[in-house]
mmCIF file of C-alpha atoms and ligand atoms in Angstrom:
data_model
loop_
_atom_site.group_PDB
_atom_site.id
_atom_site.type_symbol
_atom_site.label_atom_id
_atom_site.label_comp_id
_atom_site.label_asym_id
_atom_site.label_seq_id
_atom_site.Cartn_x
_atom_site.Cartn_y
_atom_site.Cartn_z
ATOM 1 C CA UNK A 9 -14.986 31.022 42.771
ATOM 2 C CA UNK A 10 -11.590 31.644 43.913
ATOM 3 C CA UNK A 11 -10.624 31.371 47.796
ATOM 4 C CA UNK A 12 -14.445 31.298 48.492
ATOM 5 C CA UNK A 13 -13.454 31.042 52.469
ATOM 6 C CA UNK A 14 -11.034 34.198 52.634
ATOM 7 C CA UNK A 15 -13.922 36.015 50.659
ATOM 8 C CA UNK A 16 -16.329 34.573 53.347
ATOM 9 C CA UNK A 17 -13.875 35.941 56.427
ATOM 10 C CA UNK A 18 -13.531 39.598 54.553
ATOM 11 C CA UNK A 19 -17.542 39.745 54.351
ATOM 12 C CA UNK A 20 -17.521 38.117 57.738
ATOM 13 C CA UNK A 21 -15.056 40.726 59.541
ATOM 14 C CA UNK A 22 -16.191 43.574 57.881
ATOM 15 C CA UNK A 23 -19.532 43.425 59.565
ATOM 16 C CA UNK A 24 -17.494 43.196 63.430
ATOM 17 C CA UNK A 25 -15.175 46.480 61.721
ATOM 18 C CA UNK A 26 -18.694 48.450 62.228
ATOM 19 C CA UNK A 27 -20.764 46.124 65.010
ATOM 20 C CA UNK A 28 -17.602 46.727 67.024
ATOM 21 C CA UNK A 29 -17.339 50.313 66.318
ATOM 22 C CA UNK A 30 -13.467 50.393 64.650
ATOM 23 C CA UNK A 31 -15.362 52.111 61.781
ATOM 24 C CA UNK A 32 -17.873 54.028 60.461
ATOM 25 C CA UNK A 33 -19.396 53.786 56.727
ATOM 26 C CA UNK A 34 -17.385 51.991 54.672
ATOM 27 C CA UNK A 35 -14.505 53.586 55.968
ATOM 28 C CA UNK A 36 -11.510 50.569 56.389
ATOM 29 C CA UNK A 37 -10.262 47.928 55.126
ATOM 30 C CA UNK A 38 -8.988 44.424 55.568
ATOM 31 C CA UNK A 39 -7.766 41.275 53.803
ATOM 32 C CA UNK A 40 -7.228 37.562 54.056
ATOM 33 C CA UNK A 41 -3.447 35.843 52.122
ATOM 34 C CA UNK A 42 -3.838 32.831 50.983
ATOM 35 C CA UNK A 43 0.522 31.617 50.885
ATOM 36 C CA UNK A 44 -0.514 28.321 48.712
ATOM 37 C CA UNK A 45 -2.070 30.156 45.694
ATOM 38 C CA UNK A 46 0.133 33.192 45.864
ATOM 39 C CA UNK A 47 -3.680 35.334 46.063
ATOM 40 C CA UNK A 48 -4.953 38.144 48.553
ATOM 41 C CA UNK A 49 -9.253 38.446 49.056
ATOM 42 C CA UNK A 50 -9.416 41.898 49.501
ATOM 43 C CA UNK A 51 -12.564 43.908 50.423
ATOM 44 C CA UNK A 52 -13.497 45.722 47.537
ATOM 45 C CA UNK A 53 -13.381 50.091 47.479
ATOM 46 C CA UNK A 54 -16.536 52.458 49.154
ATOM 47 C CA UNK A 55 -18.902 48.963 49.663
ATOM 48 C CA UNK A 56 -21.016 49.155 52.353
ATOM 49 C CA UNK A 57 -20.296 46.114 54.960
ATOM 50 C CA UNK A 58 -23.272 44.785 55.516
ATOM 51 C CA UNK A 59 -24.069 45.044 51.767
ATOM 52 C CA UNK A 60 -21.068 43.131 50.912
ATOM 53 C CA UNK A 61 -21.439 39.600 49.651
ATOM 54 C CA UNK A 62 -18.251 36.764 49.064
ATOM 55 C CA UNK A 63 -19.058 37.439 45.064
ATOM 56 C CA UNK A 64 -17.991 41.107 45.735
ATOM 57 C CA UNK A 65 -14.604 40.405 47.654
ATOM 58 C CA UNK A 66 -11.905 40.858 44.889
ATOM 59 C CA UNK A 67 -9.039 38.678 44.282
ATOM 60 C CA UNK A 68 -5.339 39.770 43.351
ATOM 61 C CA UNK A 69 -2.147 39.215 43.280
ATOM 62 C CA UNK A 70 0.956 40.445 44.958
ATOM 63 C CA UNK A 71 1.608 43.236 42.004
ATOM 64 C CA UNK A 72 -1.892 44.129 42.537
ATOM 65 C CA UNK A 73 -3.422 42.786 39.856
ATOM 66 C CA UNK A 74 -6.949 41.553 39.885
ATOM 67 C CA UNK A 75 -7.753 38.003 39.353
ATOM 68 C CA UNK A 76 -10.984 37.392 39.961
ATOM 69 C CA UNK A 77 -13.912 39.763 40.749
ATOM 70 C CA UNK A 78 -15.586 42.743 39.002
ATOM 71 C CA UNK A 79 -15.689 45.126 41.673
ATOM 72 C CA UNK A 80 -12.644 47.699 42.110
ATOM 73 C CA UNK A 81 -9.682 46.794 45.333
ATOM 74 C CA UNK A 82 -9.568 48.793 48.395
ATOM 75 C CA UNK A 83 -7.863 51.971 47.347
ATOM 76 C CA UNK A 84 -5.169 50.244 50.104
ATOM 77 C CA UNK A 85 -4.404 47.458 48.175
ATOM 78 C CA UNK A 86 -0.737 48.159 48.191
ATOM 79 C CA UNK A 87 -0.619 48.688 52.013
ATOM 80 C CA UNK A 88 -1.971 44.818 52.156
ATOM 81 C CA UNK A 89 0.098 43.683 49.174
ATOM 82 C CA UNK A 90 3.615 44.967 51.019
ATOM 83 C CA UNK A 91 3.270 42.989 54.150
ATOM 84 C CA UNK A 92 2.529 39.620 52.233
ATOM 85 C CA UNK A 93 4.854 40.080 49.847
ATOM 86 C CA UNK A 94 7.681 40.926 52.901
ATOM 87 C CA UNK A 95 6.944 38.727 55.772
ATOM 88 C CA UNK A 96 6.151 35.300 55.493
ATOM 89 C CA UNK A 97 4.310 35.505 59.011
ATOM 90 C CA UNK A 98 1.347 37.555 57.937
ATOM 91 C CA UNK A 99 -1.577 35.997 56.362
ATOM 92 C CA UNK A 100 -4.028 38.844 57.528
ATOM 93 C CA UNK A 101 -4.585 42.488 57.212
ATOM 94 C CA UNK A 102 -6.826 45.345 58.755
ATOM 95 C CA UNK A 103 -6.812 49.253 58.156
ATOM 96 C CA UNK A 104 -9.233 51.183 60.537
ATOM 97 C CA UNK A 105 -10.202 54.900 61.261
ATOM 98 C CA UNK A 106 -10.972 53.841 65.270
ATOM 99 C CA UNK A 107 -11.481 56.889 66.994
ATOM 100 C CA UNK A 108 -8.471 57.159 69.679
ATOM 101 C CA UNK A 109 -6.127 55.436 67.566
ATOM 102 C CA UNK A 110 -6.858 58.293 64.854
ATOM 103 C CA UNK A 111 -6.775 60.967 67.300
ATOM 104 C CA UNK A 112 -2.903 59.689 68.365
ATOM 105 C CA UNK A 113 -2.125 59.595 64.652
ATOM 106 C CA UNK A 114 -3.712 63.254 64.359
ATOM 107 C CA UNK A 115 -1.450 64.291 67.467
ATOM 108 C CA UNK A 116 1.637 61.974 65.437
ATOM 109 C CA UNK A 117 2.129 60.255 68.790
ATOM 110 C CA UNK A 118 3.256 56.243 68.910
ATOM 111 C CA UNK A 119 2.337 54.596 71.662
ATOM 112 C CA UNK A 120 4.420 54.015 74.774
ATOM 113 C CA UNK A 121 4.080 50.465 76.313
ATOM 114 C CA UNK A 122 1.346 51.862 79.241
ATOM 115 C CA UNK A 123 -0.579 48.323 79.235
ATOM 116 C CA UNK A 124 0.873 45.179 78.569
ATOM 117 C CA UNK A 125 -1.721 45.145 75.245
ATOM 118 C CA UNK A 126 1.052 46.638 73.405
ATOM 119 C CA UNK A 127 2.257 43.359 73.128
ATOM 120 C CA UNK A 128 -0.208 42.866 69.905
ATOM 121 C CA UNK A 129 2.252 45.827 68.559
ATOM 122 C CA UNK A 130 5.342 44.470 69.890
ATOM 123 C CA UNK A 131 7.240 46.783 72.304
ATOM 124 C CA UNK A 132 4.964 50.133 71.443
ATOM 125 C CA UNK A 133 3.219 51.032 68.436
ATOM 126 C CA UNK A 134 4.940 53.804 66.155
ATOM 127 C CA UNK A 135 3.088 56.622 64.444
ATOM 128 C CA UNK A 136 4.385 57.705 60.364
ATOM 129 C CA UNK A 137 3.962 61.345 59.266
ATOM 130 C CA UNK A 138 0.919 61.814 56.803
ATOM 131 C CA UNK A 139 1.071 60.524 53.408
ATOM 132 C CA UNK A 140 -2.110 60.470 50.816
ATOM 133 C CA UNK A 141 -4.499 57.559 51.257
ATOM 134 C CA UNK A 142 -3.812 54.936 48.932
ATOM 135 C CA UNK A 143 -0.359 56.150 48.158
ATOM 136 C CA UNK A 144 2.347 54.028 47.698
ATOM 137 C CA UNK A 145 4.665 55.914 49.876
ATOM 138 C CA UNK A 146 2.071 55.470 52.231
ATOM 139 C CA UNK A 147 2.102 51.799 52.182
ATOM 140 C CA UNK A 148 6.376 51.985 52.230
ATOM 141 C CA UNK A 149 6.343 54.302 54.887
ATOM 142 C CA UNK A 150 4.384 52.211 57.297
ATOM 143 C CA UNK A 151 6.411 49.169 56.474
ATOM 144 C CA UNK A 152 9.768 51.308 56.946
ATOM 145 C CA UNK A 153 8.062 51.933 60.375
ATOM 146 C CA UNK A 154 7.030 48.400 61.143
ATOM 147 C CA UNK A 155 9.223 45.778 59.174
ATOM 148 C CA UNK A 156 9.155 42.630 61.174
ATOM 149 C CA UNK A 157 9.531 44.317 64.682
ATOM 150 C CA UNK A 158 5.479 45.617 65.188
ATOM 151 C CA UNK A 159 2.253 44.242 63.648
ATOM 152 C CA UNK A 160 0.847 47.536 63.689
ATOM 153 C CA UNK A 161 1.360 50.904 63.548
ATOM 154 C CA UNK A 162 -0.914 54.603 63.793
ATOM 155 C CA UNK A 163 -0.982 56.424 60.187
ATOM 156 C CA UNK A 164 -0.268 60.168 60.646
ATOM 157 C CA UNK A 165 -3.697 61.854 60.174
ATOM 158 C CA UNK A 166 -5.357 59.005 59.217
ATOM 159 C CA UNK A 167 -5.789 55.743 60.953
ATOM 160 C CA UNK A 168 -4.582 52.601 62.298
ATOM 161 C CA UNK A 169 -3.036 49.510 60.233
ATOM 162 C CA UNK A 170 -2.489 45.940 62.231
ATOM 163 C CA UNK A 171 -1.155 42.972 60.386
ATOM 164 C CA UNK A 172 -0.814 39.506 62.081
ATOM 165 C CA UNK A 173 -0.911 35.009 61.378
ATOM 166 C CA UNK A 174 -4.433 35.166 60.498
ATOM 167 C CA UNK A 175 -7.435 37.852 59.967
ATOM 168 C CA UNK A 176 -8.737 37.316 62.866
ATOM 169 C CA UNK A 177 -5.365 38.453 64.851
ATOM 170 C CA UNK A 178 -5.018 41.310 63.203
ATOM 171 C CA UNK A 179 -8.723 42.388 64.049
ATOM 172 C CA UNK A 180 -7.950 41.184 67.413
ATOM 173 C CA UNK A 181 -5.251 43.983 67.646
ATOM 174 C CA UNK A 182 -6.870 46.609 65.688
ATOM 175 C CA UNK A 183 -9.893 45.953 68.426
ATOM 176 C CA UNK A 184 -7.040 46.056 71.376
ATOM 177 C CA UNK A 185 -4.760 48.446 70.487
ATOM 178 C CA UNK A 186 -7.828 51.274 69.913
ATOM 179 C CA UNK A 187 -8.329 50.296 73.865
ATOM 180 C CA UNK A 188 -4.610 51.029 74.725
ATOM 181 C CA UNK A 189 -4.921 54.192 72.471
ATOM 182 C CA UNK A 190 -7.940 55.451 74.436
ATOM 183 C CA UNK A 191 -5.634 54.212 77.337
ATOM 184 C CA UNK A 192 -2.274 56.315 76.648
ATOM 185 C CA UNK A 193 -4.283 59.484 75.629
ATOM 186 C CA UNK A 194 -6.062 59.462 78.733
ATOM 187 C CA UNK A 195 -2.817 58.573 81.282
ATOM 188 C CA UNK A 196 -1.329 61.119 79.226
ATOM 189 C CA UNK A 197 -3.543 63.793 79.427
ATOM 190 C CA UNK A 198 -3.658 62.830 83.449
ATOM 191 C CA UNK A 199 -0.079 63.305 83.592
ATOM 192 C CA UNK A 200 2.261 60.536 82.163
ATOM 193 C CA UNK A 201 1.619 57.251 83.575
ATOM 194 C CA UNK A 202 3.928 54.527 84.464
ATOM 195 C CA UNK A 203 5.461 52.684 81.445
ATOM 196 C CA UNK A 204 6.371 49.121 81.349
ATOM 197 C CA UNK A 205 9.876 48.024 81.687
ATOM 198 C CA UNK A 206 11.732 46.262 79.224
ATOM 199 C CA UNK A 207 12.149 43.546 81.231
ATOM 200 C CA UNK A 208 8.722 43.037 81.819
ATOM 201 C CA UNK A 209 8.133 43.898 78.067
ATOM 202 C CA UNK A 210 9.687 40.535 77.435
ATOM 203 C CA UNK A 211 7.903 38.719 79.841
ATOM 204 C CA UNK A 212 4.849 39.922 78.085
ATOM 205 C CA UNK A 213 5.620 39.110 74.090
ATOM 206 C CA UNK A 214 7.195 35.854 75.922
ATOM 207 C CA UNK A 215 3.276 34.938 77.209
ATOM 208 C CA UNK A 216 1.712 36.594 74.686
ATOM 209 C CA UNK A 217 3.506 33.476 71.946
ATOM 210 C CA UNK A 218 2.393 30.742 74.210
ATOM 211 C CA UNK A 219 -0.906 31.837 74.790
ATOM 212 C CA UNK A 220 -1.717 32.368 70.976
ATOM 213 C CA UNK A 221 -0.107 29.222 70.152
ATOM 214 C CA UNK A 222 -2.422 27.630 73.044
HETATM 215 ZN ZN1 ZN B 318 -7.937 54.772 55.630
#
């Protein structure tokens, strides 16, 4: 079986995108590049999690194609596909409807740096206007909005996406950045808050490298 691990990671971090509460159903999605082979695990469309074996994962290529596997993609496939095939720093990929952060992308608001967690983003977190699920304007539209400034951004109406080095950072930031969401709605509904400055933006995504690295 191809890239038996990756398929073992998708089954494995598909369970934490419900035991953590980023999802509900089988709702999400998320997937694991593989740079030698050229080949994406993906978790395959409407599965439940927790009925999900390695076996089901698919595998395909950057055009989309499937290689291995007889279930059908994620109906996101090319929203994975783009960032692998357009940075060479991202090797994982995670789509969630987590409550807040879908609430901000309802309200089309990115995120203003109001806790120094934005630094899984980058400087803030933008928000695209709406586009139909599994469209491929949708998956161009969010890499417009992100290119190789933020590893995430909110999808108008729809959810979060979070890319990052492995699967397990990107779930790491889908898992954060639905904290800062509940975060900014609430400071903003209290008022404003205080944002971050620049300066000490930098200081942040300065840390933030060594400590990953560490
Ligand atoms: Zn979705």
């Amino acid at each position: 079986m191809l890239l038996q691990k990756q398929r073992e990671l998708v089954v494995e971090y598909g369970k934490k995108l419900v035991t953590t509460g980023l999802t509900d159903g089988t709702f999400g999605n998320l997937s694991v590049f593989d740079r030698e082979s050229g080949l994406m695990a993906i978790s395959p469309s409407g599965m439940d999690y927790f009925l999900t074996t390695p076996e089901d994962v698919v595998v395909t290529d950057l055009e989309g194609k499937v290689v291995e596997g007889s279930r059908k993609p994620s109906s996101e496939l090319d929203l994975h596909r783009l960032f692998y095939q357009r940075r060479p720093d991202v090797n994982g990929v995670v789509h969630t409807h987590s409550t807040f952060a879908t609430v901000l992308a309802c309200l089309g608001w990115a995120i203003e740096p109001v806790h120094y967690l934005v630094a899984y983003s980058g400087t803030s977190v933008p928000c695209i206007p709406y586009y139909p699920f599994g469209s491929l304007e949708l998956a161009e539209a969010a890499w417009d909005a992100m290119k190789d400034t933020y590893n995430a951004c909110l999808l108008g109406n729809h959810g979060l996406l979070a890319v990052g080095g492995s699967l397990s950072f990107a779930f790491d930031a889908a898992q954060q950045l639905e904290f800062l969401s509940k975060v900014y709605y609430h400071t903003r509904l209290a008022g404003g808050g205080v944002m971050l400055t620049d300066a000490q933006l930098q200081a942040v995504l300065g840390k933030f490298q060594s400590y990953r690295q560490a």
